[in-house]
């Protein structure tokens, strides 16, 4: 009998401890997290200790207090007192983007070494509260949006001990605004989504064959002509493809718009990386300034068909065209204060150069001067490598760094010595792992944005079930959420630390051939954006799809509140 009682007692306490394990919904999963049994309720009036913190760090607390007041009604005050409800400690031993967060009986303790670390700590804390807090809505507003939403006035937060820092320093998201345009407000909405999941770079693809979206004061026709297509293939989730049947545009961002986006992103600790794609994917610019093409007398137009690779490229053999590219980058660098400038370099056919006298002469003289190699095959490709070095000199002179797509190192005939000399960061998409391996072997940083299996191109169809809206790809297994989640950006075979250190991070990439509105954008991006965020932030060994699925399912309330459509294919039952 005694034995039976003991067994029953053990069973009971086991059950209790299972019950006590609280669900804490944080994506990306922190590096280390221990969940306690109790909860802490934020008092109606609470204090935040900011003693010894510089103003730039205190502003993170101010922003947190403001959002908590707006969403919960709890009123916070910044104080210098060790008895505060929330204490903020500067701890220089913590990694730049890392933080420690302790929620216990007596309150909350947040430590970090930078404003960004405090920002991420507060993002985590907000994520542990009811979804209206992260959504930035009062409970009333939330109930209007989702009638069954429930939350108490002052949030109860689980006891936790978190010690967190990201796996990669580069955690990016790219949006193609060349093929279809997204408004400033829509971009802010996208940035908000990125910040929830701790992305830190917004790669803004601003120019394409189908549209030039960045205002350049020295070349006004770029936006007067280049931002208008005579027609446009639109895509609607219900109707599928349809032609607009009238001009699409003018759609572009003024330099003021760009500054507004940069500032908005800065507050979310996101750096904006502008991309001006050159020397290919530049038809919209050549429609405006045909003199910089290889056949100025020919027909040049803003491309209306949304996909494809076109042979109408910049005349890199013409010093005036090269100066045009420099001038554009000058204005880009005036407007975007970040460290990086992306100059594209993907999918650039050499056909136009091959039949252009200036390019032929330019190549011959570069070979003669020993500046590029004299190749039998892919003879004209070195012209692109050389052009890249010219742009790099210009970017470097402003103290900035250049980014390129992987064709700069994977295209046949690419001059690897020249590319190595630039110190560029390589964004690798196709062949992704091969591109990254070449970049790393050259000592260049690589960012993984796999377009193929386990796809980080999150504009592709996310499922092959009936009724899925038209999109790129097949939606079969390799495009689906579990494959995206399972993809290993750094393969196990990469072991040499001198190579491994060049795997700088990952990026979710969104092309808009098939997406012309924000709802459809959200539908394809979520939840795959979360899967890439977890690859970017969480240690590989912490990843667990079933656990992720539970967290993503809980986040659907946040998506519903903020009007984000999402794919429902893998929601937990
Ligand atoms: C690319 O997908 N063309 C970078």
Coordinates of C-alpha atoms and ligand atoms in Angstrom, one line a residue:
X1 CA 0.0 0.0 0.0
X2 CA 2.8 2.3 1.0
X3 CA 4.5 1.5 -2.4
X4 CA 1.3 2.3 -4.3
X5 CA 0.9 5.6 -2.5
X6 CA 4.5 6.5 -3.4
X7 CA 3.9 5.6 -7.1
X8 CA 0.7 7.6 -7.2
X9 CA 2.5 10.5 -5.6
X10 CA 5.3 10.3 -8.2
X11 CA 2.7 10.2 -11.0
X12 CA 0.9 13.1 -9.5
X13 CA 4.0 15.3 -9.2
X14 CA 5.1 14.3 -12.7
X15 CA 1.6 15.3 -14.0
X16 CA 1.9 18.6 -12.1
X17 CA 5.3 19.3 -13.5
X18 CA 4.1 18.6 -17.1
X19 CA 1.2 20.9 -16.4
X20 CA 3.5 23.5 -15.0
X21 CA 5.6 23.7 -18.1
X22 CA 4.3 26.8 -19.7
X23 CA 4.1 27.4 -23.4
X24 CA 6.4 30.3 -24.2
X25 CA 6.0 31.5 -27.7
X26 CA 9.2 33.0 -29.0
X27 CA 10.3 32.7 -32.6
X28 CA 13.2 32.6 -33.4
X29 CA 13.9 30.2 -30.6
X30 CA 16.4 31.7 -28.2
X31 CA 19.9 30.2 -27.8
X32 CA 19.2 29.2 -24.2
X33 CA 15.9 29.3 -22.4
X34 CA 14.7 27.9 -19.1
X35 CA 11.0 28.2 -18.4
X36 CA 9.9 28.4 -14.8
X37 CA 6.6 27.6 -13.2
X38 CA 5.2 30.9 -12.2
X39 CA 4.2 34.1 -13.8
X40 CA 4.9 37.8 -13.2
X41 CA 2.1 40.3 -13.8
X42 CA 3.2 43.6 -15.0
X43 CA 1.8 46.1 -12.4
X44 CA -0.7 48.8 -13.6
X45 CA 2.0 51.3 -12.7
X46 CA 5.6 50.1 -13.1
X47 CA 9.1 51.5 -13.2
X48 CA 12.1 50.8 -15.5
X49 CA 15.5 51.4 -13.9
X50 CA 17.8 53.1 -16.5
X51 CA 20.5 54.2 -14.1
X52 CA 23.9 54.3 -15.8
X53 CA 22.4 53.9 -19.3
X54 CA 23.3 56.3 -22.1
X55 CA 20.4 58.2 -23.8
X56 CA 20.6 55.9 -26.9
X57 CA 20.0 52.9 -24.7
X58 CA 17.3 54.6 -22.6
X59 CA 15.3 55.3 -25.8
X60 CA 14.7 51.6 -26.2
X61 CA 13.1 51.7 -22.8
X62 CA 11.0 54.7 -23.8
X63 CA 9.8 52.9 -26.9
X64 CA 8.9 49.8 -24.9
X65 CA 7.0 51.9 -22.2
X66 CA 5.1 53.8 -25.0
X67 CA 3.9 50.6 -26.7
X68 CA 2.9 48.9 -23.4
X69 CA 0.9 52.0 -22.4
X70 CA -0.8 52.0 -25.8
X71 CA -1.6 48.3 -25.9
X72 CA -2.2 47.4 -22.2
X73 CA -2.9 50.6 -20.4
X74 CA -0.1 49.8 -17.9
X75 CA 1.9 52.9 -17.2
X76 CA 5.7 52.7 -17.0
X77 CA 8.1 55.4 -15.8
X78 CA 11.9 55.5 -16.3
X79 CA 13.6 55.8 -13.0
X80 CA 17.0 55.4 -11.4
X81 CA 16.2 52.9 -8.6
X82 CA 17.3 49.4 -7.9
X83 CA 13.7 48.7 -6.8
X84 CA 12.2 49.1 -10.2
X85 CA 9.9 46.5 -11.8
X86 CA 12.1 46.2 -14.8
X87 CA 15.8 46.7 -14.5
X88 CA 18.1 47.4 -17.5
X89 CA 21.7 46.5 -17.1
X90 CA 24.6 47.3 -19.4
X91 CA 26.8 44.3 -19.7
X92 CA 29.7 44.5 -22.0
X93 CA 30.4 40.8 -21.8
X94 CA 27.2 40.1 -23.9
X95 CA 27.6 39.8 -27.7
X96 CA 26.6 42.9 -29.7
X97 CA 23.1 41.7 -30.7
X98 CA 22.6 39.4 -27.7
X99 CA 20.7 39.9 -24.5
X100 CA 19.8 38.3 -21.2
X101 CA 16.2 38.3 -20.0
X102 CA 15.0 37.1 -16.6
X103 CA 11.4 37.2 -15.6
X104 CA 10.9 36.2 -12.0
X105 CA 8.7 36.8 -8.9
X106 CA 10.3 40.1 -8.2
X107 CA 10.2 41.5 -11.7
X108 CA 12.1 41.6 -14.9
X109 CA 15.8 42.0 -15.5
X110 CA 17.2 42.9 -19.0
X111 CA 20.9 43.0 -19.8
X112 CA 22.6 43.8 -23.1
X113 CA 25.7 45.5 -24.4
X114 CA 24.0 47.6 -27.1
X115 CA 20.8 49.4 -28.0
X116 CA 20.1 46.6 -30.5
X117 CA 20.5 44.0 -27.7
X118 CA 18.0 45.8 -25.6
X119 CA 15.6 46.1 -28.5
X120 CA 15.7 42.4 -29.1
X121 CA 15.2 41.7 -25.4
X122 CA 12.1 43.9 -25.5
X123 CA 10.9 42.3 -28.7
X124 CA 11.1 38.9 -26.9
X125 CA 9.3 40.3 -23.8
X126 CA 6.5 41.7 -26.0
X127 CA 6.3 38.4 -27.8
X128 CA 5.6 36.7 -24.4
X129 CA 2.6 38.9 -23.9
X130 CA -0.8 38.6 -25.6
X131 CA -0.6 39.1 -29.3
X132 CA -2.2 42.6 -29.3
X133 CA 1.1 44.0 -27.7
X134 CA 3.3 43.0 -30.6
X135 CA 0.5 44.0 -33.0
X136 CA 0.6 47.5 -31.4
X137 CA -3.1 47.5 -30.7
X138 CA -5.2 48.1 -27.6
X139 CA -7.3 45.1 -26.4
X140 CA -10.4 46.9 -27.8
X141 CA -8.8 47.5 -31.1
X142 CA -7.7 43.9 -31.2
X143 CA -11.3 42.7 -30.4
X144 CA -12.6 44.8 -33.2
X145 CA -10.2 43.1 -35.6
X146 CA -10.7 39.6 -34.2
X147 CA -13.8 39.3 -32.1
X148 CA -12.7 36.2 -30.2
X149 CA -9.4 37.8 -29.1
X150 CA -9.1 37.9 -25.3
X151 CA -6.5 39.5 -23.1
X152 CA -6.4 40.8 -19.6
X153 CA -5.5 44.4 -18.9
X154 CA -2.0 43.9 -17.5
X155 CA -0.1 41.0 -19.1
X156 CA 1.0 38.0 -17.2
X157 CA 4.5 36.9 -18.3
X158 CA 6.0 33.5 -17.7
X159 CA 9.0 33.1 -15.5
X160 CA 12.0 32.6 -17.8
X161 CA 15.7 32.8 -17.9
X162 CA 16.9 33.6 -21.4
X163 CA 20.4 33.9 -22.7
X164 CA 20.2 34.8 -26.3
X165 CA 22.3 35.9 -29.3
X166 CA 22.0 35.3 -33.0
X167 CA 23.7 32.5 -34.9
X168 CA 24.5 34.8 -37.9
X169 CA 25.2 38.6 -38.1
X170 CA 23.4 38.8 -41.4
X171 CA 19.6 38.0 -41.2
X172 CA 18.1 39.5 -44.3
X173 CA 14.9 39.8 -46.3
X174 CA 14.8 41.0 -49.9
X175 CA 11.8 42.5 -51.7
X176 CA 11.7 43.1 -55.4
X177 CA 9.9 46.4 -56.0
X178 CA 11.1 46.6 -59.6
X179 CA 8.6 44.1 -61.1
X180 CA 5.7 45.3 -58.9
X181 CA 5.7 48.4 -56.7
X182 CA 4.9 48.4 -53.0
X183 CA 3.9 51.7 -51.3
X184 CA 5.9 53.3 -48.4
X185 CA 3.3 52.2 -45.9
X186 CA 3.4 48.6 -47.3
X187 CA 7.1 48.5 -46.9
X188 CA 6.8 49.7 -43.3
X189 CA 4.3 46.9 -42.7
X190 CA 6.9 44.5 -44.1
X191 CA 9.6 45.9 -41.9
X192 CA 7.4 45.5 -38.8
X193 CA 7.0 41.9 -39.7
X194 CA 10.8 41.5 -40.1
X195 CA 11.4 43.1 -36.7
X196 CA 9.1 40.7 -34.9
X197 CA 11.4 37.9 -36.1
X198 CA 14.7 39.8 -35.5
X199 CA 15.7 40.3 -39.1
X200 CA 18.4 43.0 -39.3
X201 CA 18.8 43.8 -43.0
X202 CA 16.2 44.8 -45.6
X203 CA 17.6 44.3 -49.1
X204 CA 15.6 46.6 -51.3
X205 CA 15.7 45.5 -54.9
X206 CA 14.9 48.9 -56.5
X207 CA 15.5 48.5 -60.2
X208 CA 14.6 45.9 -62.8
X209 CA 13.9 45.5 -66.5
X210 CA 10.3 46.1 -65.6
X211 CA 10.7 49.3 -63.6
X212 CA 13.2 51.8 -62.2
X213 CA 12.0 52.9 -58.7
X214 CA 14.7 55.1 -57.3
X215 CA 14.6 58.8 -58.0
X216 CA 18.0 60.0 -59.4
X217 CA 18.1 63.8 -59.6
X218 CA 20.9 63.9 -62.2
X219 CA 18.9 61.6 -64.5
X220 CA 15.2 62.5 -64.1
X221 CA 14.1 60.3 -67.1
X222 CA 15.0 57.2 -65.0
X223 CA 11.8 57.7 -63.1
X224 CA 9.8 59.8 -65.7
X225 CA 10.3 57.0 -68.3
X226 CA 11.8 54.1 -66.5
X227 CA 9.1 53.8 -63.8
X228 CA 6.2 53.4 -66.3
X229 CA 5.5 50.2 -68.2
X230 CA 3.1 50.3 -71.1
X231 CA 1.2 47.4 -69.5
X232 CA 1.8 45.0 -66.7
X233 CA 1.0 41.4 -65.9
X234 CA -0.8 41.5 -62.5
X235 CA -1.5 38.6 -60.3
X236 CA -4.5 38.3 -58.1
X237 CA -4.9 35.4 -55.6
X238 CA -8.4 34.7 -56.9
X239 CA -8.3 35.8 -60.5
X240 CA -4.8 34.6 -61.3
X241 CA -2.9 36.5 -64.0
X242 CA -4.4 39.3 -65.8
X243 CA -3.1 42.2 -67.9
X244 CA -3.7 45.6 -66.5
X245 CA -4.5 46.9 -70.0
X246 CA -3.1 50.4 -69.3
X247 CA 0.2 51.9 -68.2
X248 CA 1.6 50.7 -64.9
X249 CA 3.2 53.7 -63.1
X250 CA 4.8 56.1 -62.7
X251 CA 5.7 54.2 -59.6
X252 CA 8.9 55.1 -57.8
X253 CA 10.3 56.2 -54.5
X254 CA 11.5 59.8 -54.1
X255 CA 14.7 60.3 -52.2
X256 CA 12.6 61.6 -49.3
X257 CA 10.5 58.4 -49.4
X258 CA 13.7 56.4 -49.2
X259 CA 15.0 58.4 -46.3
X260 CA 11.7 57.9 -44.5
X261 CA 12.0 54.1 -45.0
X262 CA 15.6 54.2 -43.8
X263 CA 14.6 56.0 -40.6
X264 CA 11.6 53.7 -40.0
X265 CA 13.9 50.7 -40.4
X266 CA 16.6 52.2 -38.2
X267 CA 14.2 52.4 -35.3
X268 CA 13.6 48.7 -35.8
X269 CA 17.4 48.1 -35.9
X270 CA 17.1 47.1 -39.6
X271 CA 19.7 48.4 -42.1
X272 CA 18.4 49.1 -45.6
X273 CA 20.6 47.8 -48.4
X274 CA 19.7 49.4 -51.7
X275 CA 20.2 47.3 -54.8
X276 CA 20.7 48.9 -58.2
X277 CA 20.9 45.9 -60.5
X278 CA 23.7 46.3 -63.2
X279 CA 24.9 45.7 -65.8
X280 CA 22.0 43.4 -66.6
X281 CA 18.3 43.7 -65.6
X282 CA 18.6 47.3 -66.5
X283 CA 16.1 47.7 -69.5
X284 CA 14.0 50.3 -67.7
X285 CA 17.0 52.6 -67.4
X286 CA 18.0 52.0 -71.0
X287 CA 14.4 52.9 -72.1
X288 CA 15.1 56.2 -70.5
X289 CA 18.7 56.7 -71.6
X290 CA 19.3 54.5 -74.7
X291 CA 22.6 56.1 -75.2
X292 CA 24.0 53.9 -72.5
X293 CA 22.9 50.7 -74.2
X294 CA 24.9 48.8 -76.8
X295 CA 22.6 49.9 -79.7
X296 CA 21.4 53.4 -79.0
X297 CA 19.5 53.5 -82.3
X298 CA 17.5 50.4 -81.5
X299 CA 14.2 50.0 -79.7
X300 CA 14.4 50.1 -75.9
X301 CA 11.4 49.8 -73.6
X302 CA 10.4 49.1 -70.1
X303 CA 9.8 45.4 -70.1
X304 CA 6.2 44.4 -69.6
X305 CA 6.5 40.6 -69.4
X306 CA 7.3 39.9 -65.7
X307 CA 9.9 37.1 -65.9
X308 CA 12.9 36.4 -68.0
X309 CA 16.5 37.4 -68.7
X310 CA 17.0 40.0 -71.4
X311 CA 20.0 40.8 -73.6
X312 CA 19.6 44.6 -73.5
X313 CA 22.3 45.5 -71.0
X314 CA 24.5 48.4 -70.0
X315 CA 27.3 49.2 -72.4
X316 CA 30.3 48.6 -70.1
X317 CA 32.7 49.5 -73.0
X318 CA 31.4 53.1 -73.0
X319 CA 33.1 55.3 -70.4
X320 CA 29.9 57.5 -70.4
X321 CA 27.7 54.5 -69.5
X322 CA 30.2 53.5 -66.8
X323 CA 30.1 57.1 -65.4
X324 CA 26.3 57.0 -65.5
X325 CA 26.4 53.9 -63.2
X326 CA 28.8 55.7 -60.9
X327 CA 26.6 58.8 -60.8
X328 CA 23.5 56.7 -59.9
X329 CA 25.5 55.0 -57.1
X330 CA 26.6 58.4 -55.8
X331 CA 23.0 59.5 -55.2
X332 CA 22.2 56.0 -53.8
X333 CA 25.0 56.5 -51.3
X334 CA 23.9 60.0 -50.4
X335 CA 20.4 58.7 -49.5
X336 CA 21.2 55.4 -47.9
X337 CA 23.5 55.8 -44.9
X338 CA 24.1 52.0 -44.4
X339 CA 27.4 50.2 -44.9
X340 CA 26.3 48.2 -47.9
X341 CA 25.4 48.8 -51.5
X342 CA 24.2 45.9 -53.7
X343 CA 25.0 46.3 -57.4
X344 CA 23.3 43.1 -58.6
X345 CA 25.4 41.4 -61.2
X346 CA 23.0 38.5 -61.8
X347 CA 21.8 37.0 -65.1
X348 CA 23.7 39.3 -67.4
X349 CA 24.1 37.9 -71.0
X350 CA 27.1 39.1 -72.9
X351 CA 25.5 39.0 -76.4
X352 CA 25.2 42.7 -76.7
X353 CA 28.8 43.3 -75.8
X354 CA 30.0 40.7 -78.3
X355 CA 28.6 42.6 -81.2
X356 CA 29.4 46.1 -80.0
X357 CA 32.6 47.8 -81.3
X358 CA 33.3 49.8 -78.0
X359 CA 33.0 46.6 -75.9
X360 CA 35.3 44.7 -78.4
X361 CA 37.9 47.5 -78.2
X362 CA 37.6 47.8 -74.4
X363 CA 38.1 44.0 -74.0
X364 CA 41.1 44.1 -76.4
X365 CA 42.8 46.9 -74.5
X366 CA 42.1 45.3 -71.1
X367 CA 43.7 42.1 -72.3
X368 CA 46.6 44.0 -73.7
X369 CA 47.2 45.8 -70.5
X370 CA 47.0 42.5 -68.6
X371 CA 44.0 43.7 -66.6
X372 CA 41.8 40.8 -67.6
X373 CA 42.4 37.3 -68.9
X374 CA 42.3 36.4 -72.6
X375 CA 39.8 33.6 -72.6
X376 CA 38.8 31.2 -75.3
X377 CA 35.3 30.5 -73.9
X378 CA 33.1 33.1 -72.2
X379 CA 35.4 35.6 -73.8
X380 CA 33.4 38.7 -72.9
X381 CA 32.5 37.8 -69.3
X382 CA 35.7 39.4 -67.9
X383 CA 34.2 42.8 -69.0
X384 CA 31.7 42.3 -66.2
X385 CA 34.3 41.4 -63.7
X386 CA 36.2 44.5 -64.6
X387 CA 33.1 46.7 -64.5
X388 CA 32.5 45.4 -61.0
X389 CA 36.0 46.6 -59.9
X390 CA 35.2 50.0 -61.3
X391 CA 32.0 50.2 -59.2
X392 CA 33.8 48.9 -56.2
X393 CA 36.5 51.6 -56.4
X394 CA 33.6 54.1 -56.3
X395 CA 31.8 52.5 -53.4
X396 CA 35.0 52.0 -51.4
X397 CA 36.0 55.6 -51.9
X398 CA 32.8 56.5 -49.9
X399 CA 33.9 54.0 -47.1
X400 CA 31.1 51.5 -48.1
X401 CA 31.1 47.9 -49.0
X402 CA 29.8 46.2 -52.2
X403 CA 27.4 43.2 -52.5
X404 CA 27.0 41.1 -55.6
X405 CA 24.9 38.1 -56.6
X406 CA 26.8 34.9 -57.0
X407 CA 27.1 35.0 -60.8
X408 CA 30.1 37.3 -60.1
X409 CA 31.9 34.1 -59.0
X410 CA 30.0 31.3 -60.7
X411 CA 29.3 32.6 -64.3
X412 CA 31.6 31.0 -66.8
X413 CA 34.6 33.3 -67.5
X414 CA 34.2 35.3 -64.3
X415 CA 37.6 36.6 -63.2
X416 CA 37.9 35.4 -59.6
X417 CA 41.1 37.3 -58.9
X418 CA 39.3 40.6 -59.8
X419 CA 36.3 39.7 -57.7
X420 CA 38.5 38.6 -54.8
X421 CA 40.3 42.0 -54.9
X422 CA 37.0 43.8 -54.3
X423 CA 36.3 42.1 -50.9
X424 CA 32.6 42.0 -51.9
X425 CA 30.0 40.0 -50.0
X426 CA 28.4 37.4 -52.3
X427 CA 24.6 36.7 -52.1
X428 CA 24.4 33.2 -53.3
X429 CA 21.2 31.9 -54.9
X430 CA 22.0 29.6 -57.8
X431 CA 24.0 27.4 -57.6
X432 CA 23.7 28.5 -54.0
X433 CA 26.0 26.2 -52.1
X434 CA 28.6 26.2 -54.9
X435 CA 28.6 30.0 -55.1
X436 CA 29.0 30.2 -51.3
X437 CA 31.8 27.7 -51.3
X438 CA 33.7 29.6 -54.1
X439 CA 33.1 32.9 -52.3
X440 CA 34.3 31.5 -48.9
X441 CA 37.4 29.9 -50.6
X442 CA 38.2 33.4 -52.0
X443 CA 37.9 34.8 -48.5
X444 CA 34.7 36.6 -49.3
X445 CA 31.6 36.5 -47.1
X446 CA 28.6 34.7 -48.4
X447 CA 24.9 35.0 -47.7
X448 CA 22.8 32.0 -48.4
X449 CA 19.5 32.6 -50.2
X450 CA 18.9 29.2 -51.8
X451 CA 16.4 29.4 -54.7
X452 CA 16.2 25.6 -55.1
X453 CA 15.4 22.8 -52.8
X454 CA 14.6 24.0 -49.3
X455 CA 13.8 27.2 -50.8
X456 CA 14.6 30.6 -49.3
X457 CA 12.9 32.2 -52.4
X458 CA 9.7 32.5 -50.4
X459 CA 7.7 33.9 -53.3
X460 CA 7.5 30.4 -54.8
X461 CA 4.3 28.5 -54.5
X462 CA 4.1 27.2 -51.0
X463 CA 2.0 24.1 -51.7
X464 CA 0.8 22.1 -54.6
X465 CA -2.7 21.5 -53.3
X466 CA -5.7 22.4 -55.5
X467 CA -6.8 26.0 -55.5
X468 CA -3.3 27.4 -54.7
X469 CA -2.9 30.8 -56.4
X470 CA -0.5 30.9 -59.3
X471 CA 3.2 31.6 -58.3
X472 CA 6.7 30.7 -59.3
X473 CA 7.8 27.1 -58.7
X474 CA 5.7 24.0 -58.3
X475 CA 4.8 24.2 -54.6
X476 CA 6.0 20.6 -54.2
X477 CA 7.8 19.4 -51.1
X478 CA 11.0 21.4 -51.7
X479 CA 9.1 24.7 -51.7
X480 CA 7.0 23.8 -48.6
X481 CA 7.5 25.0 -45.1
X482 CA 9.1 21.8 -43.6
X483 CA 11.7 21.8 -46.4
X484 CA 12.5 25.5 -45.8
X485 CA 12.7 24.8 -42.1
X486 CA 15.0 21.8 -42.6
X487 CA 17.4 23.4 -45.0
X488 CA 20.9 23.7 -43.6
X489 CA 22.5 26.9 -44.8
X490 CA 26.0 25.7 -43.7
X491 CA 26.4 22.1 -44.8
X492 CA 27.9 19.7 -42.3
X493 CA 30.9 19.1 -44.6
X494 CA 32.0 22.8 -44.2
X495 CA 34.3 22.2 -41.2
X496 CA 37.4 24.4 -41.8
X497 CA 36.9 27.4 -39.4
X498 CA 38.6 29.6 -41.9
X499 CA 36.0 28.8 -44.5
X500 CA 33.0 28.5 -42.2
X501 CA 33.5 32.0 -40.8
X502 CA 32.7 33.4 -44.2
X503 CA 29.1 32.0 -44.1
X504 CA 27.8 35.3 -42.9
X505 CA 24.1 34.6 -42.8
X506 CA 20.9 33.8 -44.6
X507 CA 18.3 35.7 -46.5
X508 CA 14.6 35.2 -47.4
X509 CA 14.2 36.6 -50.9
X510 CA 10.9 37.7 -52.5
X511 CA 10.6 38.3 -56.2
X512 CA 7.4 39.8 -57.5
X513 CA 6.9 38.3 -61.0
X514 CA 3.7 36.8 -59.7
X515 CA 2.8 39.1 -56.8
X516 CA 1.3 42.6 -57.3
X517 CA -0.3 43.2 -54.0
X518 CA 0.5 43.1 -50.3
X519 CA -2.1 40.5 -49.3
X520 CA -0.7 38.0 -51.7
X521 CA 2.8 39.0 -50.6
X522 CA 1.8 38.1 -47.0
X523 CA 0.1 34.9 -48.0
X524 CA 3.3 33.5 -49.6
X525 CA 5.8 35.0 -47.1
X526 CA 4.1 33.8 -43.9
X527 CA 5.0 31.4 -42.4
X528 CA 8.1 30.7 -44.4
X529 CA 9.6 34.1 -43.3
X530 CA 9.6 32.6 -39.8
X531 CA 11.3 29.5 -40.8
X532 CA 14.2 31.5 -42.4
X533 CA 14.3 33.7 -39.3
X534 CA 14.9 30.7 -37.1
X535 CA 17.7 29.5 -39.4
X536 CA 19.2 33.0 -39.1
X537 CA 19.0 33.3 -35.4
X538 CA 18.7 29.9 -33.6
X539 CA 21.4 27.3 -33.1
X540 CA 21.0 24.5 -35.6
X541 CA 20.8 21.9 -32.7
X542 CA 17.8 23.8 -31.2
X543 CA 15.7 23.5 -34.3
X544 CA 12.6 21.3 -34.0
X545 CA 9.9 21.5 -36.6
X546 CA 7.1 20.3 -34.4
X547 CA 7.9 22.8 -31.8
X548 CA 8.2 25.5 -34.5
X549 CA 4.9 24.5 -35.9
X550 CA 3.2 25.0 -32.4
X551 CA 4.8 28.4 -32.2
X552 CA 3.9 29.5 -35.7
X553 CA 0.3 28.3 -35.1
X554 CA 0.1 30.5 -32.0
X555 CA 1.4 33.4 -34.1
X556 CA -1.5 33.2 -36.4
X557 CA -3.4 35.3 -33.9
X558 CA -0.8 38.0 -34.5
X559 CA -1.1 37.7 -38.2
X560 CA -4.9 37.9 -38.0
X561 CA -4.7 41.0 -35.8
X562 CA -2.3 42.8 -38.2
X563 CA -4.1 41.8 -41.3
X564 CA -1.5 39.4 -42.6
X565 CA -2.7 36.6 -44.7
X566 CA -0.7 33.4 -44.3
X567 CA -0.4 29.8 -45.6
X568 CA -2.4 27.4 -43.4
X569 CA -1.0 24.2 -44.8
X570 CA 1.1 23.2 -41.8
X571 CA -0.9 24.7 -38.9
X572 CA -0.8 22.4 -35.8
X573 CA -4.1 20.6 -35.3
Ligands
LIG1 C1 18.2 36.2 -59.0 O1 17.4 35.5 -58.6 N1 18.3 36.6 -60.3 C2 19.2 36.8 -58.1

